[in-house]
Coordinates of C-alpha atoms in Angstrom, one line a residue:
M17 CA -20.5 -23.3 10.0
A18 CA -21.6 -25.6 12.9
D19 CA -23.1 -23.8 15.8
A20 CA -20.5 -25.3 18.1
T21 CA -17.7 -23.8 16.0
K22 CA -19.4 -20.5 15.8
K23 CA -19.7 -20.4 19.6
Q24 CA -16.0 -21.2 20.0
L25 CA -15.1 -18.4 17.5
E26 CA -17.2 -16.0 19.6
K27 CA -15.4 -17.0 22.7
A28 CA -12.0 -16.5 21.0
Y29 CA -13.2 -13.1 19.8
I30 CA -14.1 -12.1 23.4
H31 CA -10.6 -13.2 24.6
I32 CA -8.9 -11.2 21.9
Q33 CA -11.0 -8.1 22.9
K34 CA -9.8 -8.6 26.5
D35 CA -6.1 -9.0 25.4
E36 CA -6.2 -12.6 26.4
Y37 CA -4.4 -13.8 23.3
D38 CA -3.1 -17.1 24.7
Q39 CA -6.6 -18.2 25.6
A40 CA -7.8 -17.2 22.1
V41 CA -5.0 -19.2 20.5
S42 CA -5.9 -22.2 22.6
I43 CA -9.4 -22.1 21.2
L44 CA -8.5 -21.3 17.6
K45 CA -5.7 -23.9 17.1
P46 CA -8.1 -27.0 17.6
I47 CA -10.6 -25.4 15.3
L48 CA -8.0 -24.9 12.5
N49 CA -6.8 -28.5 13.0
R50 CA -10.3 -29.7 12.4
E51 CA -11.3 -27.2 9.8
P52 CA -8.1 -25.9 8.0
N53 CA -10.3 -24.1 5.5
N54 CA -12.2 -22.1 8.1
A55 CA -11.6 -18.5 6.9
D56 CA -13.2 -16.9 10.0
A57 CA -10.9 -18.8 12.3
W58 CA -7.8 -17.8 10.3
W59 CA -9.0 -14.1 10.4
L60 CA -9.2 -14.2 14.2
M61 CA -5.8 -15.9 14.3
A62 CA -4.3 -13.2 12.2
N63 CA -5.5 -10.7 14.8
T64 CA -4.2 -12.7 17.7
V65 CA -0.6 -13.3 16.8
D66 CA 2.1 -10.6 17.4
D67 CA 4.6 -12.0 14.8
P68 CA 4.1 -10.2 11.4
R69 CA 5.1 -13.4 9.6
E70 CA 2.5 -15.5 11.5
A71 CA -0.1 -12.7 10.8
R72 CA 0.8 -12.8 7.1
K73 CA 0.5 -16.6 7.0
A74 CA -3.0 -16.4 8.6
L75 CA -4.1 -13.6 6.2
I76 CA -3.0 -15.7 3.2
N77 CA -5.0 -18.6 4.5
V78 CA -8.1 -16.3 4.9
L79 CA -7.8 -15.3 1.2
K80 CA -7.1 -18.8 0.0
N81 CA -10.4 -19.9 1.5
D82 CA -12.4 -16.6 1.0
P83 CA -11.0 -14.5 -1.9
S84 CA -13.7 -11.9 -1.4
H85 CA -12.6 -11.1 2.2
V86 CA -11.9 -7.4 1.6
Q87 CA -10.6 -6.7 5.1
A88 CA -8.0 -9.5 5.0
R89 CA -6.9 -8.4 1.5
E90 CA -6.4 -4.8 2.6
T91 CA -4.7 -5.7 5.8
L92 CA -2.3 -8.0 3.9
D93 CA -1.6 -5.2 1.4
V94 CA -0.6 -2.8 4.1
L95 CA 1.4 -5.4 6.1
N96 CA 3.3 -6.3 2.9
E97 CA 4.0 -2.6 2.2
Q98 CA 5.3 -1.9 5.8
M99 CA 7.1 -5.3 6.2
P100 CA 7.9 -6.7 2.7
P101 CA 7.6 -10.5 2.5
T102 CA 10.5 -12.8 2.1
N103 CA 11.0 -14.8 -1.1
E104 CA 9.3 -17.8 0.4
E105 CA 6.3 -15.7 1.6
L106 CA 6.1 -14.0 -1.8
E107 CA 5.6 -17.5 -3.3
M108 CA 2.8 -18.1 -0.9
L109 CA 1.2 -14.8 -1.9
L110 CA 1.3 -15.7 -5.5
E111 CA -0.5 -18.9 -4.8
I112 CA -3.5 -17.0 -3.7
E113 CA -6.0 -17.2 -6.6
D114 CA -6.2 -13.8 -8.3
F115 CA -3.9 -12.4 -5.6
G116 CA -6.7 -12.4 -3.0
F117 CA -9.4 -10.7 -5.2
A118 CA -12.8 -12.0 -5.9
D119 CA -13.6 -12.4 -9.6
D120 CA -16.2 -9.6 -9.5
F121 CA -14.2 -7.2 -7.3
V122 CA -13.6 -3.8 -8.7
P123 CA -11.0 -1.6 -6.9
T124 CA -12.6 1.6 -5.6
T125 CA -10.5 4.4 -7.1
P126 CA -11.4 8.0 -7.9
D127 CA -12.3 9.1 -11.3
E128 CA -9.2 11.2 -11.7
Q129 CA -6.4 9.0 -13.1
L130 CA -3.7 10.8 -11.1
E131 CA -5.4 10.6 -7.7
I132 CA -3.2 9.1 -5.0
D133 CA -5.4 6.0 -4.7
T134 CA -4.4 5.0 -8.2
L135 CA -1.1 4.0 -6.7
F136 CA -1.9 3.1 -3.2
G137 CA -5.6 2.1 -3.1
D138 CA -8.3 2.7 -0.5
A139 CA -9.0 1.1 2.8
T140 CA -12.4 0.0 4.0
E141 CA -13.8 -0.2 7.4
I142 CA -13.4 -3.4 9.3
D143 CA -16.8 -4.9 10.0
L144 CA -16.9 -7.2 13.1
S145 CA -20.7 -7.3 13.4
S146 CA -21.0 -10.8 12.1
L147 CA -19.4 -12.1 15.3
D148 CA -21.0 -9.7 17.8
D149 CA -23.1 -6.7 17.0
D150 CA -22.9 -5.4 20.5
L151 CA -19.1 -5.3 20.8
E152 CA -17.4 -2.0 20.2
V153 CA -13.7 -1.7 19.6
I154 CA -10.9 0.9 19.9
R155 CA -7.1 0.8 19.4
E156 CA -4.9 1.2 22.4
P157 CA -1.1 1.5 22.6
S158 CA 0.9 -1.7 22.3
D159 CA 4.5 -3.0 22.1
F160 CA 4.4 -2.4 18.3
D161 CA 4.2 1.4 18.9
D162 CA 8.0 1.5 19.2
I163 CA 8.0 1.1 15.4
V164 CA 6.5 4.5 14.9
A165 CA 7.6 6.4 18.0
E166 CA 10.3 8.4 16.3
D167 CA 8.0 9.4 13.5
L168 CA 5.3 10.5 15.9
D169 CA 7.8 12.8 17.7
D170 CA 8.5 14.5 14.4
L171 CA 4.9 15.4 13.6
E172 CA 3.5 18.6 14.9
A173 CA 0.2 18.3 16.8
E174 CA -1.6 21.0 14.9
E175 CA -0.5 19.7 11.5
D176 CA -2.4 17.0 9.6
P177 CA 0.0 15.7 7.0
F178 CA -2.7 13.5 5.5
A179 CA -5.3 16.2 4.9
D180 CA -4.9 16.2 1.2
L181 CA -4.7 12.4 1.0
L182 CA -7.9 11.3 2.8
D183 CA -11.4 12.8 2.9
E184 CA -11.9 11.4 6.5
P185 CA -9.8 9.7 9.2
A186 CA -8.5 6.2 8.4
P187 CA -11.5 4.0 8.7
T188 CA -9.5 1.0 10.0
R189 CA -9.1 2.7 13.4
V190 CA -12.6 2.1 14.6
A191 CA -13.3 4.1 17.8
V192 CA -16.5 4.5 19.8
E193 CA -17.4 6.0 23.2
K194 CA -19.0 3.6 25.7
E195 CA -21.5 4.5 28.5
E196 CA -18.4 4.7 30.8
P197 CA -15.7 6.6 28.9
S198 CA -13.0 5.1 31.0
R199 CA -13.8 1.6 30.0
R200 CA -12.3 0.9 26.6
S201 CA -11.4 -2.4 24.9
R202 CA -9.3 -3.3 21.9
I203 CA -9.2 -5.8 19.1
L204 CA -6.9 -6.4 16.2
T205 CA -4.1 -4.4 17.8
P206 CA -1.1 -6.1 16.1
V207 CA -2.6 -5.5 12.6
L208 CA -3.9 -2.1 13.3
V209 CA -0.6 -0.8 14.6
V210 CA 1.0 -2.1 11.4
L211 CA -1.6 0.0 9.5
V212 CA -0.7 3.1 11.5
A213 CA 3.0 2.5 10.9
A214 CA 2.4 2.2 7.1
V215 CA 0.4 5.5 7.1
L216 CA 3.2 7.3 9.0
A217 CA 5.8 5.8 6.6
S218 CA 3.8 7.4 3.8
V219 CA 4.8 10.8 5.1
L220 CA 8.2 10.0 3.6
F221 CA 6.6 9.4 0.2
V222 CA 3.7 11.7 -0.3
I223 CA 2.0 11.4 -3.7
S224 CA 0.6 14.5 -5.4
G225 CA -1.4 14.4 -8.7
T226 CA -2.6 17.1 -11.0
N227 CA -6.1 17.1 -9.7
E228 CA -7.4 20.0 -7.5
D229 CA -6.9 19.7 -3.8
E230 CA -10.3 19.4 -2.1
D231 CA -9.3 20.9 1.2
N232 CA -7.7 24.2 0.3
G233 CA -8.7 24.6 -3.3
E234 CA -5.1 24.8 -4.4
D235 CA -3.6 22.8 -7.3
V236 CA -1.6 19.9 -5.9
D237 CA 0.9 20.2 -8.7
S238 CA 2.1 23.4 -7.2
G239 CA 4.0 21.2 -4.7
R240 CA 4.3 21.2 -0.9
S241 CA 4.0 24.6 0.7
D242 CA 7.2 24.0 2.8
L243 CA 9.4 23.5 -0.3
P244 CA 11.4 26.5 -1.5
V245 CA 10.4 28.2 -4.8
L246 CA 12.6 27.1 -7.6
A247 CA 14.5 30.2 -8.8
V248 CA 16.0 28.8 -12.0
Y249 CA 13.0 27.2 -13.6
E250 CA 9.4 27.0 -12.4
P251 CA 7.1 25.2 -15.0
D252 CA 3.4 25.9 -14.9
T253 CA 0.7 23.3 -14.4
T254 CA 0.1 22.9 -18.1
E255 CA 3.7 21.8 -18.7
L256 CA 3.5 19.2 -15.8
E257 CA 0.2 17.9 -17.1
S258 CA 1.8 17.5 -20.6
I259 CA 4.6 15.5 -19.2
V260 CA 2.3 13.1 -17.4
S261 CA -0.1 12.8 -20.4
N262 CA 2.7 12.0 -22.8
A263 CA 4.4 9.6 -20.4
T264 CA 1.0 7.8 -19.9
N265 CA 0.5 7.4 -23.7
D266 CA 4.0 6.0 -24.1
A267 CA 3.6 3.6 -21.2
R268 CA 0.3 2.3 -22.5
Q269 CA 1.9 1.6 -25.9
E270 CA 4.9 -0.2 -24.3
F271 CA 3.4 -1.9 -21.3
G272 CA -0.3 -2.1 -21.9
A273 CA -3.6 -0.3 -21.4
E274 CA -3.5 -0.4 -17.6
S275 CA -0.2 1.6 -17.4
E276 CA -0.3 5.1 -16.0
A277 CA 2.1 8.0 -15.2
S278 CA 2.0 10.2 -12.1
L279 CA 4.0 12.9 -10.5
V280 CA 5.3 12.2 -6.9
D281 CA 6.8 14.5 -4.3
T282 CA 10.0 12.9 -2.9
P283 CA 11.6 13.3 0.5
E284 CA 14.7 14.6 -1.2
G285 CA 12.8 17.5 -2.6
G286 CA 11.5 17.8 -6.2
K287 CA 9.2 15.5 -8.0
A288 CA 9.5 12.0 -9.5
L289 CA 7.8 10.9 -12.7
F290 CA 6.4 7.5 -11.9
I291 CA 5.5 4.9 -14.5
E292 CA 3.0 2.3 -13.3
A293 CA 2.9 -1.0 -15.2
C294 CA 1.4 -4.4 -14.3
V295 CA 2.4 -8.0 -14.3
C296 CA 0.2 -11.1 -14.6
I297 CA 0.0 -13.9 -12.0
R298 CA -3.0 -15.7 -13.6
P299 CA -3.0 -17.8 -16.8
D300 CA -6.0 -16.0 -18.2
C301 CA -4.3 -12.6 -17.9
S302 CA -3.2 -10.9 -21.1
G303 CA -0.5 -8.6 -19.8
P304 CA 3.3 -9.2 -19.2
S305 CA 4.2 -12.2 -16.9
A306 CA 5.8 -11.8 -13.5
D307 CA 9.0 -13.2 -15.0
E308 CA 9.4 -10.0 -17.1
M309 CA 9.3 -7.7 -14.1
P310 CA 13.1 -7.0 -13.9
T311 CA 13.0 -5.9 -17.5
I312 CA 9.8 -3.8 -17.1
V313 CA 11.4 -2.0 -14.0
V314 CA 14.4 -0.9 -16.0
D315 CA 12.4 0.0 -19.1
S316 CA 9.9 2.0 -17.0
L317 CA 12.7 4.0 -15.5
K318 CA 14.2 4.7 -18.9
L319 CA 10.8 5.7 -20.3
A320 CA 10.2 8.1 -17.3
A321 CA 13.6 9.7 -17.7
S322 CA 13.1 10.2 -21.4
R323 CA 9.9 12.1 -20.9
I324 CA 11.6 14.7 -18.5
P325 CA 13.1 17.6 -20.5
A326 CA 16.6 18.7 -19.4
A327 CA 15.1 22.2 -18.6
M328 CA 12.8 20.6 -16.1
E329 CA 15.2 18.4 -14.2
E330 CA 15.4 20.7 -11.3
T331 CA 11.7 20.4 -10.8
V332 CA 11.4 16.7 -11.7
P333 CA 14.8 15.3 -10.9
F334 CA 13.7 11.6 -10.4
A335 CA 12.3 8.8 -12.5
G336 CA 10.2 6.1 -10.8
V337 CA 8.5 2.8 -11.4
N338 CA 5.5 1.2 -9.7
I339 CA 4.7 -2.4 -10.5
V340 CA 1.2 -3.7 -9.6
V341 CA -0.6 -7.0 -10.2
C342 CA -2.8 -6.7 -13.4
D343 CA -6.5 -5.9 -12.7
T344 CA -5.7 -4.8 -9.2
S345 CA -3.9 -1.9 -7.4
D346 CA -1.7 -4.2 -5.4
A347 CA 1.9 -2.9 -5.6
V348 CA 4.6 -5.5 -5.7
Y349 CA 7.6 -3.3 -6.4
R350 CA 8.2 0.5 -6.2
A351 CA 11.4 2.5 -6.6
Y352 CA 12.8 5.7 -8.0
T353 CA 16.2 7.1 -9.0
P354 CA 17.8 10.3 -10.2
V355 CA 17.2 11.1 -13.9
Q356 CA 20.9 11.6 -14.4
S357 CA 21.6 8.0 -13.2
V358 CA 19.3 6.7 -15.9
R359 CA 21.0 8.7 -18.5
D360 CA 24.4 7.5 -17.4
F361 CA 23.2 3.9 -17.6
R362 CA 21.8 4.4 -21.1
R363 CA 25.3 5.2 -22.3
D364 CA 26.4 1.7 -21.3
E365 CA 23.7 -0.8 -20.6
S366 CA 26.1 -3.7 -19.8
D367 CA 25.4 -6.1 -16.9
E368 CA 28.2 -4.6 -14.9
N369 CA 26.8 -1.1 -15.3
L370 CA 23.3 -2.4 -14.5
A371 CA 24.5 -3.4 -11.1
A372 CA 26.0 0.0 -10.5
F373 CA 22.8 1.6 -11.8
Q374 CA 20.7 -0.4 -9.3
T375 CA 22.7 1.0 -6.3
A376 CA 21.3 4.4 -7.2
W377 CA 17.7 3.3 -6.7
T378 CA 15.6 4.2 -3.7
V379 CA 13.4 1.2 -3.2
V380 CA 10.1 2.0 -1.5
Q381 CA 8.7 -1.5 -1.6
Q382 CA 9.8 -4.9 -2.7

């Protein structure tokens, strides 16, 4: 990168930190006109615009020119989950080589197969030191906070709903104390607020696995503490593990070795048995193609429902599907539906009944 361009990027960065977004854009646009492949300029542009569509476009351009840009990839993942892309934007996403992953990138997931990050992935800390080692950043309120205001009102101050999901606070919210505590600055506010909105949205869809909860030593499969104890039938952990294990084996035989099964706590109460399958977007991928996704979604729901015994429907009343891009943990579609609706559909799998079946789905991401 030419020294003149680097100095211009540093100026834009300073303007963004001071909330002077118009000035930053006036610097970045000429750079991008001259150097449309400049990933650093696109990254700053993504953190300057307040329109999620413009932010998504900038992030896609970052990944097109620098597939190993981890922060851009993770920010785009969360933006897509919180604000699903349009069909046109989805086509742009699929144009990114390897869906924004470097060839040697290995997703950082826990050893336990049923850990939450198997479905949702991890986030890594945003590193801005390459532009200015001396600058420190902190998030402040913005207009986007209206998105999550109602959810914030519902959370009790003394309660940490994410205690069993994260080992430490979300690393993307980088905060430091300056010599004068009253002087604080911000950077990346539009994208960071989207991240916060996504985390709060996850309260409505908390994932629990069969691994041991590290914070309180209790088994996560026992369910949330605020749910009533089931009086009719209360399976033990072994039975739940057996369901997940059998469903995983079946899924791998039907959809490939990357397939998994997991139990999920739903907002309606009770658990959902999720089947995770992957689709390919690269020619050298050996899994199912993206064109097969509609069939895989229906078949996954049917498989999940078939693995739930009738005696356990009160505990696991839902079947779910999570479609990811093969060799990544990027989810492109996620939904669940009552087990009974799956069984009703299996009695008549006509196109007309399929449309009625789809109306019973709760789509978490598309």
